[in-house]
Short mmCIF file of C-alpha atoms and ligand atoms in Angstrom, two decimals:
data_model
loop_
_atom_site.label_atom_id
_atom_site.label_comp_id
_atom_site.label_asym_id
_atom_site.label_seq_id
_atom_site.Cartn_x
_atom_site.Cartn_y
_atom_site.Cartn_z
CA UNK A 25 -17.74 -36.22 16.90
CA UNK A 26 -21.36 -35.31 16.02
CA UNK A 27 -22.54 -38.76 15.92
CA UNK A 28 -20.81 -39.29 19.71
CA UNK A 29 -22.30 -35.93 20.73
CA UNK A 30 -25.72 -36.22 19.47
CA UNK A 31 -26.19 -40.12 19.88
CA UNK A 32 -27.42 -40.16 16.43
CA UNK A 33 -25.69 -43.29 14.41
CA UNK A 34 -22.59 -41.88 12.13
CA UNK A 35 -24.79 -43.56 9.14
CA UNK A 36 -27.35 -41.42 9.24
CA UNK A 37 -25.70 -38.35 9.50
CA UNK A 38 -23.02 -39.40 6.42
CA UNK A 39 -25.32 -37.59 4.22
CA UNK A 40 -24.09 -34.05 5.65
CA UNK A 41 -21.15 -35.09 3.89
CA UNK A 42 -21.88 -36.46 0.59
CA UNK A 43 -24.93 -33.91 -0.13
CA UNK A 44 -27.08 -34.27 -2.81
CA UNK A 45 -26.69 -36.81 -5.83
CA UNK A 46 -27.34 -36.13 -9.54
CA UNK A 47 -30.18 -38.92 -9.80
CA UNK A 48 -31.63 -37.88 -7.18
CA UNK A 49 -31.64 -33.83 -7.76
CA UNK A 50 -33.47 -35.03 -11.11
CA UNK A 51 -36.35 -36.00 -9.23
CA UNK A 52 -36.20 -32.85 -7.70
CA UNK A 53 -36.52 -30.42 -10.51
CA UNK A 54 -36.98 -30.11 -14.50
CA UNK A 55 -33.84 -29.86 -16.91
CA UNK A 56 -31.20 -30.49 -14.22
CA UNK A 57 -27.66 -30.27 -15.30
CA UNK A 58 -26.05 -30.45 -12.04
CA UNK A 59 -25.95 -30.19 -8.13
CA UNK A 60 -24.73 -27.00 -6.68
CA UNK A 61 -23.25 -27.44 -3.41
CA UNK A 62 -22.91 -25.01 -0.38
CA UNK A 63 -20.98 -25.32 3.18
CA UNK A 64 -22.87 -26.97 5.93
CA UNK A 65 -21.50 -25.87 9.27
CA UNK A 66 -22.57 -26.44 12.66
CA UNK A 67 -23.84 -24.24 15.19
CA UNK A 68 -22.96 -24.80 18.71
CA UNK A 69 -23.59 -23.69 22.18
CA UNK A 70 -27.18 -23.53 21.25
CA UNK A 71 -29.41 -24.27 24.32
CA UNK A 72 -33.09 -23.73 23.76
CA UNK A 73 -35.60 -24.33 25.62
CA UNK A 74 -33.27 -25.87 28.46
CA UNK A 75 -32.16 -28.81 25.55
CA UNK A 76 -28.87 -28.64 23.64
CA UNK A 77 -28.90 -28.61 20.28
CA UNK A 78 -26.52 -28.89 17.73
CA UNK A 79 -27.74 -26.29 14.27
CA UNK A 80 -26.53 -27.41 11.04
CA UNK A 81 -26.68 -24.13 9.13
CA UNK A 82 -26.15 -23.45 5.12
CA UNK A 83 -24.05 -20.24 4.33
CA UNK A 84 -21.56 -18.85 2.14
CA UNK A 85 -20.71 -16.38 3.91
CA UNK A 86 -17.54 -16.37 6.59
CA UNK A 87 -18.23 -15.23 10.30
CA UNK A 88 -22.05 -16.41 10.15
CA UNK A 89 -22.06 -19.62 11.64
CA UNK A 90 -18.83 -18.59 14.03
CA UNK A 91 -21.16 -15.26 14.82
CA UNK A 92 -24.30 -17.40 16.43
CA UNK A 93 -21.96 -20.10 18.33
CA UNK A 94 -20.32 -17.35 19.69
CA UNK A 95 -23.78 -15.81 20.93
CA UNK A 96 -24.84 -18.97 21.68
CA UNK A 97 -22.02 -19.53 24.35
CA UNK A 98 -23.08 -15.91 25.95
CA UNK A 99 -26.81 -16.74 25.99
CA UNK A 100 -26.09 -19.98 27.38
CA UNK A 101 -24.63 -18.74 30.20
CA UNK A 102 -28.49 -16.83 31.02
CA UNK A 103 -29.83 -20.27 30.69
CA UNK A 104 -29.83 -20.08 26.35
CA UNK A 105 -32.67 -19.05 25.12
CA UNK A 106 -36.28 -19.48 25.53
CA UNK A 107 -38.87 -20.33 22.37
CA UNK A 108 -42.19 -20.47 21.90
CA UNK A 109 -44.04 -21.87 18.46
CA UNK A 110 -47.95 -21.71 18.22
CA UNK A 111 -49.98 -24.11 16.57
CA UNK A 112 -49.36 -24.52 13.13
CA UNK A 113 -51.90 -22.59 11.11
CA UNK A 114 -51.62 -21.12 7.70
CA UNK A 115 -53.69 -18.90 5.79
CA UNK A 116 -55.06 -20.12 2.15
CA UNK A 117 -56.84 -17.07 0.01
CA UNK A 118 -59.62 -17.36 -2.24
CA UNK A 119 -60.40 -14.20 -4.14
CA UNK A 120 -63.78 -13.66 -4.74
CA UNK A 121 -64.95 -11.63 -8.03
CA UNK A 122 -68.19 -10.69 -9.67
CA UNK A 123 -69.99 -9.48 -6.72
CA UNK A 124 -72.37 -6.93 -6.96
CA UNK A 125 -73.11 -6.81 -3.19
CA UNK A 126 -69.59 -7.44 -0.97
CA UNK A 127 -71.19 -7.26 2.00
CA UNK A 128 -73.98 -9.53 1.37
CA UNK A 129 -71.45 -11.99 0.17
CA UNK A 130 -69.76 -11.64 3.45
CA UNK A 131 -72.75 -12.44 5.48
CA UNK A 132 -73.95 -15.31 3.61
CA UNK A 133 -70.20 -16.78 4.29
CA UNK A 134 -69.77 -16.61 7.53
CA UNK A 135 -73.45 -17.78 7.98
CA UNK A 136 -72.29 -21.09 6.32
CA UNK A 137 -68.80 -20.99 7.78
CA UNK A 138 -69.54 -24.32 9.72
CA UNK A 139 -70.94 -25.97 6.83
CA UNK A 140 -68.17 -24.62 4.89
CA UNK A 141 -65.43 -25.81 7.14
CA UNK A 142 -66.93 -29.32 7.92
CA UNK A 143 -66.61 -29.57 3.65
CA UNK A 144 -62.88 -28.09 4.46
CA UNK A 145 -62.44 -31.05 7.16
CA UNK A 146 -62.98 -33.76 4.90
CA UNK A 147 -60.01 -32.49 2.03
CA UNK A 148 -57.37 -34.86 3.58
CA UNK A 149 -58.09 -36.78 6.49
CA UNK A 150 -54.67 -37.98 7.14
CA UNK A 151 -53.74 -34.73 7.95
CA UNK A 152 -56.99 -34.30 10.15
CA UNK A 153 -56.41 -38.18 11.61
CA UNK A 154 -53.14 -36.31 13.21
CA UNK A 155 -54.98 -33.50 14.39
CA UNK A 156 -54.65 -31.05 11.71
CA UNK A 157 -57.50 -29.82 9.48
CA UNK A 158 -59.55 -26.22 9.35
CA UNK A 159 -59.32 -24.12 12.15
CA UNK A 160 -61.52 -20.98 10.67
CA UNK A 161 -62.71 -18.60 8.13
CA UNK A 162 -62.20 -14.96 7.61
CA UNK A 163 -63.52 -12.86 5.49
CA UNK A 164 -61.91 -9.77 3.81
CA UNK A 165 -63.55 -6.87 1.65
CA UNK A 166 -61.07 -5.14 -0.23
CA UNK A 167 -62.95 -1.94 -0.88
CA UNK A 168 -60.54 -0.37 -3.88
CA UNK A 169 -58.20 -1.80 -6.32
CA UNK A 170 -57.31 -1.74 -9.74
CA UNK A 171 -60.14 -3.95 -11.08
CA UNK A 172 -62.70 -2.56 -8.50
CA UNK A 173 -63.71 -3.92 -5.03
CA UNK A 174 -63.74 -7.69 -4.52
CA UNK A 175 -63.73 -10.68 -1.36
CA UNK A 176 -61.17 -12.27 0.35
CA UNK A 177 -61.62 -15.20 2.54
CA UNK A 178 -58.78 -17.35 4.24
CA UNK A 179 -59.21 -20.40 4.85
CA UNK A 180 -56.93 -21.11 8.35
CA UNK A 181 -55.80 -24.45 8.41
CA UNK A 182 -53.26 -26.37 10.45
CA UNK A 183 -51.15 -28.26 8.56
CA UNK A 184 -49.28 -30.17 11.49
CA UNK A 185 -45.62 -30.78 10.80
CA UNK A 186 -46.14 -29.56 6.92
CA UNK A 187 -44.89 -26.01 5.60
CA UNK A 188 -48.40 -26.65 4.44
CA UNK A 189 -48.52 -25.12 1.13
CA UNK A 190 -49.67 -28.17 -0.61
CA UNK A 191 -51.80 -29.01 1.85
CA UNK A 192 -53.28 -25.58 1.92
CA UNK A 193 -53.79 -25.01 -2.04
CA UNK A 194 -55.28 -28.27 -2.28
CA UNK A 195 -58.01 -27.51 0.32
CA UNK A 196 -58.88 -24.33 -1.63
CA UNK A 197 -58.80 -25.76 -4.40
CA UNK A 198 -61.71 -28.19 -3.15
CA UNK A 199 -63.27 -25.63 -1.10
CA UNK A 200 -63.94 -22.72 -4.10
CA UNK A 201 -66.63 -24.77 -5.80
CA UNK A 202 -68.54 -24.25 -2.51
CA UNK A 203 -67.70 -20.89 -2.23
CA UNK A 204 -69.01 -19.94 -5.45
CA UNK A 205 -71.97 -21.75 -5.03
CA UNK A 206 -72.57 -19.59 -1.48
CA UNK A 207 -72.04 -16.57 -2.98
CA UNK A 208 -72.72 -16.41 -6.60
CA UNK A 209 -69.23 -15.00 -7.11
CA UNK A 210 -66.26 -15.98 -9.19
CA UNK A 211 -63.48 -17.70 -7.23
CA UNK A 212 -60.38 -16.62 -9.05
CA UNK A 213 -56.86 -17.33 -6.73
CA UNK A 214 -57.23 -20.08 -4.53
CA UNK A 215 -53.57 -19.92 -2.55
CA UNK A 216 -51.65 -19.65 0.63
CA UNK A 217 -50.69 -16.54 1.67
CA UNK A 218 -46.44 -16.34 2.39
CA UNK A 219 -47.88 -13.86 5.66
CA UNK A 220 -48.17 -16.52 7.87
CA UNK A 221 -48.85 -14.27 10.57
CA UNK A 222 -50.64 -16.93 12.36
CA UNK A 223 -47.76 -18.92 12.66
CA UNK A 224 -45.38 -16.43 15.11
CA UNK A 225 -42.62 -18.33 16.43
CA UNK A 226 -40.60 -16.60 19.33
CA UNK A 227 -37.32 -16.51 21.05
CA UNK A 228 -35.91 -14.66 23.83
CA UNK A 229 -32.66 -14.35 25.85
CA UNK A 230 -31.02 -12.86 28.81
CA UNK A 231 -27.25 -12.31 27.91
CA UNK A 232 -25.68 -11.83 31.90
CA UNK A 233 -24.29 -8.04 32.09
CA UNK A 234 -20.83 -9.92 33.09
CA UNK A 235 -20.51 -11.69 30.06
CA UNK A 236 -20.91 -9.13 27.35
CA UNK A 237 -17.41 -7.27 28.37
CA UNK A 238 -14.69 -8.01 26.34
CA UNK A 239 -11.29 -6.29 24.84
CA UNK A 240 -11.09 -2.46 25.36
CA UNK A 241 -15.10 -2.54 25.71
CA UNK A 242 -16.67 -2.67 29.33
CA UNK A 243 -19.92 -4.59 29.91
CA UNK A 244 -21.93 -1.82 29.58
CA UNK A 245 -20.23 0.07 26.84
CA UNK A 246 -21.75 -3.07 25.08
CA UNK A 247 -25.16 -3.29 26.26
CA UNK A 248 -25.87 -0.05 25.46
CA UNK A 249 -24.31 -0.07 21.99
CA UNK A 250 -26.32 -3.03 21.06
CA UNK A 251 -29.75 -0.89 22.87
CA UNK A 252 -28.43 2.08 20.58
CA UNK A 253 -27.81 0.45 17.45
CA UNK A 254 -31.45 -1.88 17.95
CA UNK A 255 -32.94 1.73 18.13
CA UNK A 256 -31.35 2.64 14.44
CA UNK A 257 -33.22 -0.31 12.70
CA UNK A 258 -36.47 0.49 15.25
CA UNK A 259 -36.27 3.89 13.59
CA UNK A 260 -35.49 3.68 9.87
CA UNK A 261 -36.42 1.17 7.30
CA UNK A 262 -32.84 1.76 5.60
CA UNK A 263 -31.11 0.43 8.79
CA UNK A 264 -33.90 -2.33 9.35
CA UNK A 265 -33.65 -3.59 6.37
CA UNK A 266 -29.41 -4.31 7.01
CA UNK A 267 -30.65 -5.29 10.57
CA UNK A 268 -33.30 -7.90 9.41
CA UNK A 269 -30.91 -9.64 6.87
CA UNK A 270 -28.40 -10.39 9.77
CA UNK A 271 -31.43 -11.87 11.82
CA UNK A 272 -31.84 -13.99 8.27
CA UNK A 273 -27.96 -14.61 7.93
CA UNK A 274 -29.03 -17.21 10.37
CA UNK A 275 -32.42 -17.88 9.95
CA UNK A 276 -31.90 -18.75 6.11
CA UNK A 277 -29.16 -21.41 6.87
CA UNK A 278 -30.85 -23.31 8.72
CA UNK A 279 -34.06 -23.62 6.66
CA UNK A 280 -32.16 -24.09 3.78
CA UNK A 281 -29.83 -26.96 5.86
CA UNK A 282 -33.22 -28.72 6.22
CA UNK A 283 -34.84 -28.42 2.64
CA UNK A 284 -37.35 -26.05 3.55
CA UNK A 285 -38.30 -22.69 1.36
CA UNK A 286 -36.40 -20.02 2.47
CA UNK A 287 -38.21 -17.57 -0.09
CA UNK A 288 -41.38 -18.06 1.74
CA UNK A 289 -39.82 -17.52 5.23
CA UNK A 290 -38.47 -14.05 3.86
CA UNK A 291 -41.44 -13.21 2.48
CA UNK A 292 -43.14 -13.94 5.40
CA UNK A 293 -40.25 -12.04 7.20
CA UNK A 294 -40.58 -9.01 5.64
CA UNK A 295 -44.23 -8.54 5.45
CA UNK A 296 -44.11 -8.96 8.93
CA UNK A 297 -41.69 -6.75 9.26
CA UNK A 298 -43.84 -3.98 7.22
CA UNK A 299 -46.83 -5.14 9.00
CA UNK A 300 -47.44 -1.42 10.69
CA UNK A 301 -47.27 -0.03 7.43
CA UNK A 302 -43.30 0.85 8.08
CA UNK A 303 -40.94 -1.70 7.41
CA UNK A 304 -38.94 -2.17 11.30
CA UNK A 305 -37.11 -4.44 13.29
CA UNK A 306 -37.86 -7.87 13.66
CA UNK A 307 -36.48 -7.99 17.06
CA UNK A 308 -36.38 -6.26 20.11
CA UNK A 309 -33.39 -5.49 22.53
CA UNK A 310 -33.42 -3.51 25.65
CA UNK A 311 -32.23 -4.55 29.61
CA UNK A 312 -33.66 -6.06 32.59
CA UNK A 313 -34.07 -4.53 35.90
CA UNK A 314 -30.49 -6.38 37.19
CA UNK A 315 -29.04 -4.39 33.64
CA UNK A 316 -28.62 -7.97 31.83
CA UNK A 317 -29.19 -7.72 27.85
CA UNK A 318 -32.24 -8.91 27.38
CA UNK A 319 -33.35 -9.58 23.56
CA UNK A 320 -36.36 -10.70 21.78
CA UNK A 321 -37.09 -12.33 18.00
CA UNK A 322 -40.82 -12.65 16.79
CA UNK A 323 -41.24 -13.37 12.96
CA UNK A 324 -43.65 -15.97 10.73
CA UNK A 325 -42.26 -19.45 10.55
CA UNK A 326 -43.95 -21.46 7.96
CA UNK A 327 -41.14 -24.46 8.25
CA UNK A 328 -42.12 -28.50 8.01
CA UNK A 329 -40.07 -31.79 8.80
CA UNK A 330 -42.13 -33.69 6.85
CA UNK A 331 -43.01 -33.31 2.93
CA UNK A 332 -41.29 -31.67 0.21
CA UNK A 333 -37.23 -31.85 -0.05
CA UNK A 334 -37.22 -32.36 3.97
CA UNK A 335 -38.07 -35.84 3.07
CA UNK A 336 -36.24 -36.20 -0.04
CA UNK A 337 -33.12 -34.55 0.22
CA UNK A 338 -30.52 -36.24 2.21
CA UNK A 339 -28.69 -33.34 3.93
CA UNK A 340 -31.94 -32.25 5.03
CA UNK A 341 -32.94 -35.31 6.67
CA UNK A 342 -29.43 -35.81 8.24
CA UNK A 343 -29.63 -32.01 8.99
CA UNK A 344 -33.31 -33.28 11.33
CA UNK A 345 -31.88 -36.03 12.81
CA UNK A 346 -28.90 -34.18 14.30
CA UNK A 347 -31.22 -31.44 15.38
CA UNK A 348 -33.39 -34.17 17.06
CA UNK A 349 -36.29 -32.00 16.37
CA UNK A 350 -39.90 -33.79 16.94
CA UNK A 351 -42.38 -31.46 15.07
CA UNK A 352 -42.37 -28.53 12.85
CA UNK A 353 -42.84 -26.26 16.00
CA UNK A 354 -39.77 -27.09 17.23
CA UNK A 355 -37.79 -26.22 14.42
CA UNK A 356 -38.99 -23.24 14.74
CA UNK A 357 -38.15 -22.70 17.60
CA UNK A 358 -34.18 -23.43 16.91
CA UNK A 359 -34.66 -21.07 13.94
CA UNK A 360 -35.94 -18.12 15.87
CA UNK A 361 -32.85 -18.57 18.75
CA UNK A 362 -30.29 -19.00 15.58
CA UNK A 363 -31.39 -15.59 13.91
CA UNK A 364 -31.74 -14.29 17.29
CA UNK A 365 -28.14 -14.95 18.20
CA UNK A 366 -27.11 -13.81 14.72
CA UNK A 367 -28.41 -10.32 15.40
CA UNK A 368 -27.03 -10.04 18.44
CA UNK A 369 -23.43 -11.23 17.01
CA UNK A 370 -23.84 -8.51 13.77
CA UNK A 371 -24.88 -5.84 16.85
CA UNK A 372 -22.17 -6.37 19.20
CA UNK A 373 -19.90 -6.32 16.29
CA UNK A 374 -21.31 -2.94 14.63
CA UNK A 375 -21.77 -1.68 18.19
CA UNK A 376 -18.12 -1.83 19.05
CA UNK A 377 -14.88 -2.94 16.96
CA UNK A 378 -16.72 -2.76 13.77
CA UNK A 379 -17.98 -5.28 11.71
CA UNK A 380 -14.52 -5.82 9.66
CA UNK A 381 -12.45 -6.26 12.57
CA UNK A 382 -15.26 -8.10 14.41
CA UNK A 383 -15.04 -10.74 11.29
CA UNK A 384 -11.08 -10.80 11.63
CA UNK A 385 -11.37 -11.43 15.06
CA UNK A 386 -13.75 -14.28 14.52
CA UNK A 387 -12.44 -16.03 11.74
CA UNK A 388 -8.72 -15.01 13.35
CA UNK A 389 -10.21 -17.35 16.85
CA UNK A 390 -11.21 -20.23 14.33
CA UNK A 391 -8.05 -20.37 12.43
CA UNK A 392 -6.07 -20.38 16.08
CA UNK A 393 -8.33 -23.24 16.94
CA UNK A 394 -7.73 -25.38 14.26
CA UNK A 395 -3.82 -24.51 14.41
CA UNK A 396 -3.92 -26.33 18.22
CA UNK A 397 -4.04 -23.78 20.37
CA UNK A 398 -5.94 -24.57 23.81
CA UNK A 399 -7.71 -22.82 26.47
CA UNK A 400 -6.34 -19.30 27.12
CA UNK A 401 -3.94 -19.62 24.24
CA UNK A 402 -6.91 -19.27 21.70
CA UNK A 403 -7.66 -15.64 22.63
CA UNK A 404 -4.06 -14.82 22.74
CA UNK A 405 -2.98 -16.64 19.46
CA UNK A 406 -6.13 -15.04 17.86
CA UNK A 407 -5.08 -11.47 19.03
CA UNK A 408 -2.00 -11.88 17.65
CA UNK A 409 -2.64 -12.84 14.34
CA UNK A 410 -4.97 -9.74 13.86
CA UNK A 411 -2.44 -8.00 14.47
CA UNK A 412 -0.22 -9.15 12.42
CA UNK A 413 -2.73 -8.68 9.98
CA UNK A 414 -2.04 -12.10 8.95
CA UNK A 415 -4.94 -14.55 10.04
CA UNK A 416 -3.64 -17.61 8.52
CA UNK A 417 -3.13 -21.22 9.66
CA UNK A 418 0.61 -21.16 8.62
CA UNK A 419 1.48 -18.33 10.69
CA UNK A 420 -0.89 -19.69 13.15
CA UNK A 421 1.01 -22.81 13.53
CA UNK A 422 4.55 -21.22 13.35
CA UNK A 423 3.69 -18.53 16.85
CA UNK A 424 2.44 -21.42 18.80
CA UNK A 425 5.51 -23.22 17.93
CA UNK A 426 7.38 -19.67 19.41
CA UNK A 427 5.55 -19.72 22.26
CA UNK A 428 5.52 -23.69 23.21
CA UNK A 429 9.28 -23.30 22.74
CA UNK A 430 9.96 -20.57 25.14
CA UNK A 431 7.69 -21.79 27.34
C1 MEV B 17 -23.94 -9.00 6.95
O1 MEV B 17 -24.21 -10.18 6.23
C2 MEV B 17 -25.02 -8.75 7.98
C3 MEV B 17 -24.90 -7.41 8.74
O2 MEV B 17 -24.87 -6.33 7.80
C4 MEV B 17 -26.11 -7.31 9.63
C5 MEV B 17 -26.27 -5.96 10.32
O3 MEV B 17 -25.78 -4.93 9.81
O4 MEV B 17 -26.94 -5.96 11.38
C6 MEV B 17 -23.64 -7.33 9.52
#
């Protein structure tokens, strides 16, 4: 069904089934003894940007990947949601000891800073033959620490379709010699930084007022509970933090589902998400002047489709294909809708039944699915079975046997 959906050939998306071998997970890693394996669901109803996509998304956890499809299939019907990714820069730091005069220092870089970056241009000229390369330098005086006042300068580089780390440590690697020269200074760490706060993807959506009703709850009842329970995690750093690991319920599974470094991205995530100085909300919800839900992600995305396991792992790269996703930007992009529509499924749930019966409910609609039931019978059968308190395919199977019966 994917392969017919997404026109990519059944071979190359087999891998989403066989995973990972041994031979190759020892190329990946020292001392391996084994391959541990997760689900791999897909996400569906996802429009973004005005394209369909299909999400392959990594999780343990029940009611995650059910949770975004469902919010998918709402924010679909306000035209899905709408992304934006910027160019990919990322921020290498060289710390600069044994300075007597910071400031000096300072000056003297950025009076070389287009010598110093033409150097910079010449690290890897593949990279810069696709347009990539250094885009600037920055320089930071940290005025106290524990070992006294010191430099920082970042490096920004765009590293194309690359998370970039490698690309990034290598170029201050080569750049530091330089540096020291400049300055007179000691260049002691020479790394990226995991804030990639020049690298802010974005997503937004417009959930239709008439769509959000459902059950006991009228539209509005559920707007506003969703406003009101945004506002908690706004507020408090307790809440936020709950609040922010829904938005990376979703966020996480689908970097992991295509090999990229999902400690970096929370990292990134939460430093953002301190970046005032108090740890908030990563996203935004409020209404529009027609009283639609209208909600809004923003978050570092250091994510590549080329390099690392992307390229090596074979879920990943089936994981890309299905996506269909060009450049690094782009899957981004699907990232930021996916955790957008998993805080909005985690809010509407809190906001209203509860997050218990909101998983019942949701795994309950699955388990009617697979039992057969179609159209309207899906809600009903689903209903039912919660509450029975007895979500299971057996019993599934057995009511809609009832009810075909009886007519
Ligand atoms: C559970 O994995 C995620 C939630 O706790 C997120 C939230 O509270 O917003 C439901």
């Amino acid at each position: 069904m994917l392969a017919n959906e997404s026109g990519v050939p059944l071979d190359d998306l087999q891998a989403l089934q066989e995973g990972l071998r041994l031979d190759q997970a020892d190329r990946m890693i020292e001392n391996v003894a084994g391959v541990h394996a997760l689900p791999l669901g897909i996400g569906l109803n996802f429009v973004v940007n005005g394209k369909d996509v299909l999400v392959p998304m990594v999780v343990e956890e029940p009611s995650v990947v059910a949770g975004a499809s469902f919010m998918a299939k709402l924010a679909r019907e306000g035209g899905g949601f709408r992304t934006q990714a910027p160019d990919p820069v990322m921020i290498g730091q060289m710390q600069v000891l044994d300075l007597s005069d910071l400031h000096n220092a300072r000056d003297i870089i950025l009076a070389n800073s287009e010598d110093l970056l033409a150097e910079a241009g010449k690290i890897d000229p593949v990279l810069s033959s696709l347009g990539g390369g250094p885009r600037g330098l920055e320089v930071r005086i940290i005025e106290e620490s524990p070992i006294g006042g010191f430099l920082v300068l970042h490096l920004l580089y765009d590293v194309r379709d690359a998370m970039g780390a490698n690309a990034v440590n290598t170029a201050c690697e080569r750049l530091a010699p330089e540096v020291e020269q400049l300055t007179g200074g000691r260049v002691h760490l020479r790394i990226l930084s995991n804030l990639a706060d020049r690298r802010i993807a974005r997503a937004a959506c417009t959930i239709p007022l008439r769509v959000l009703a459902f059950e006991e709850f009228s539209a509005e009842e559920v707007r506003d509970g969703v406003i009101e329970a945004w506002a908690f995690a706004a507020a408090d750093p307790y809440r936020a933090a709950t609040h922010n690991k829904g938005i990376m319920n979703g966020v996480d599974a689908v970097v992991i589902a295509t090999g990229n470094d999902w400690r970096a991205v929370e990292a990134g995530a939460h430093a953002y998400a301190a970046r005032s100085g108090r740890y908030t909300s990563l996203s935004n919800w409020g209404k529009d002047s027609d009283g639609n839900l209208v909600g809004e992600l923003e978050m570092p995305m250091a994510v590549g489709i080329v390099g690392g396991a992307t390229k090596v792992h074979p879920t990943a790269k089936a994981s890309l294909k299905l996506m269909g996703v060009g450049t690094a930007g782009e899957l981004a992009e699907v990232i930021l809708a996916v955790g957008l529509a998993q805080n909005l499924a985690a809010l509407r749930a809190l906001a209203t039944e509860g997050i218990q019966r909101g998983h019942m409910g949701l795994h309950a609609r699955q388990v009617a699915t697979a039992a057969g039931a179609m159209g309207d019978e899906v809600e009903h059968l689903a209903a039912e079975l919660v509450k029975q308190r007895a979500v299971r395919i057996d019993r599934a199977e057995e009511i809609l046997k009832e009810w075909r019966k009886n007519g």
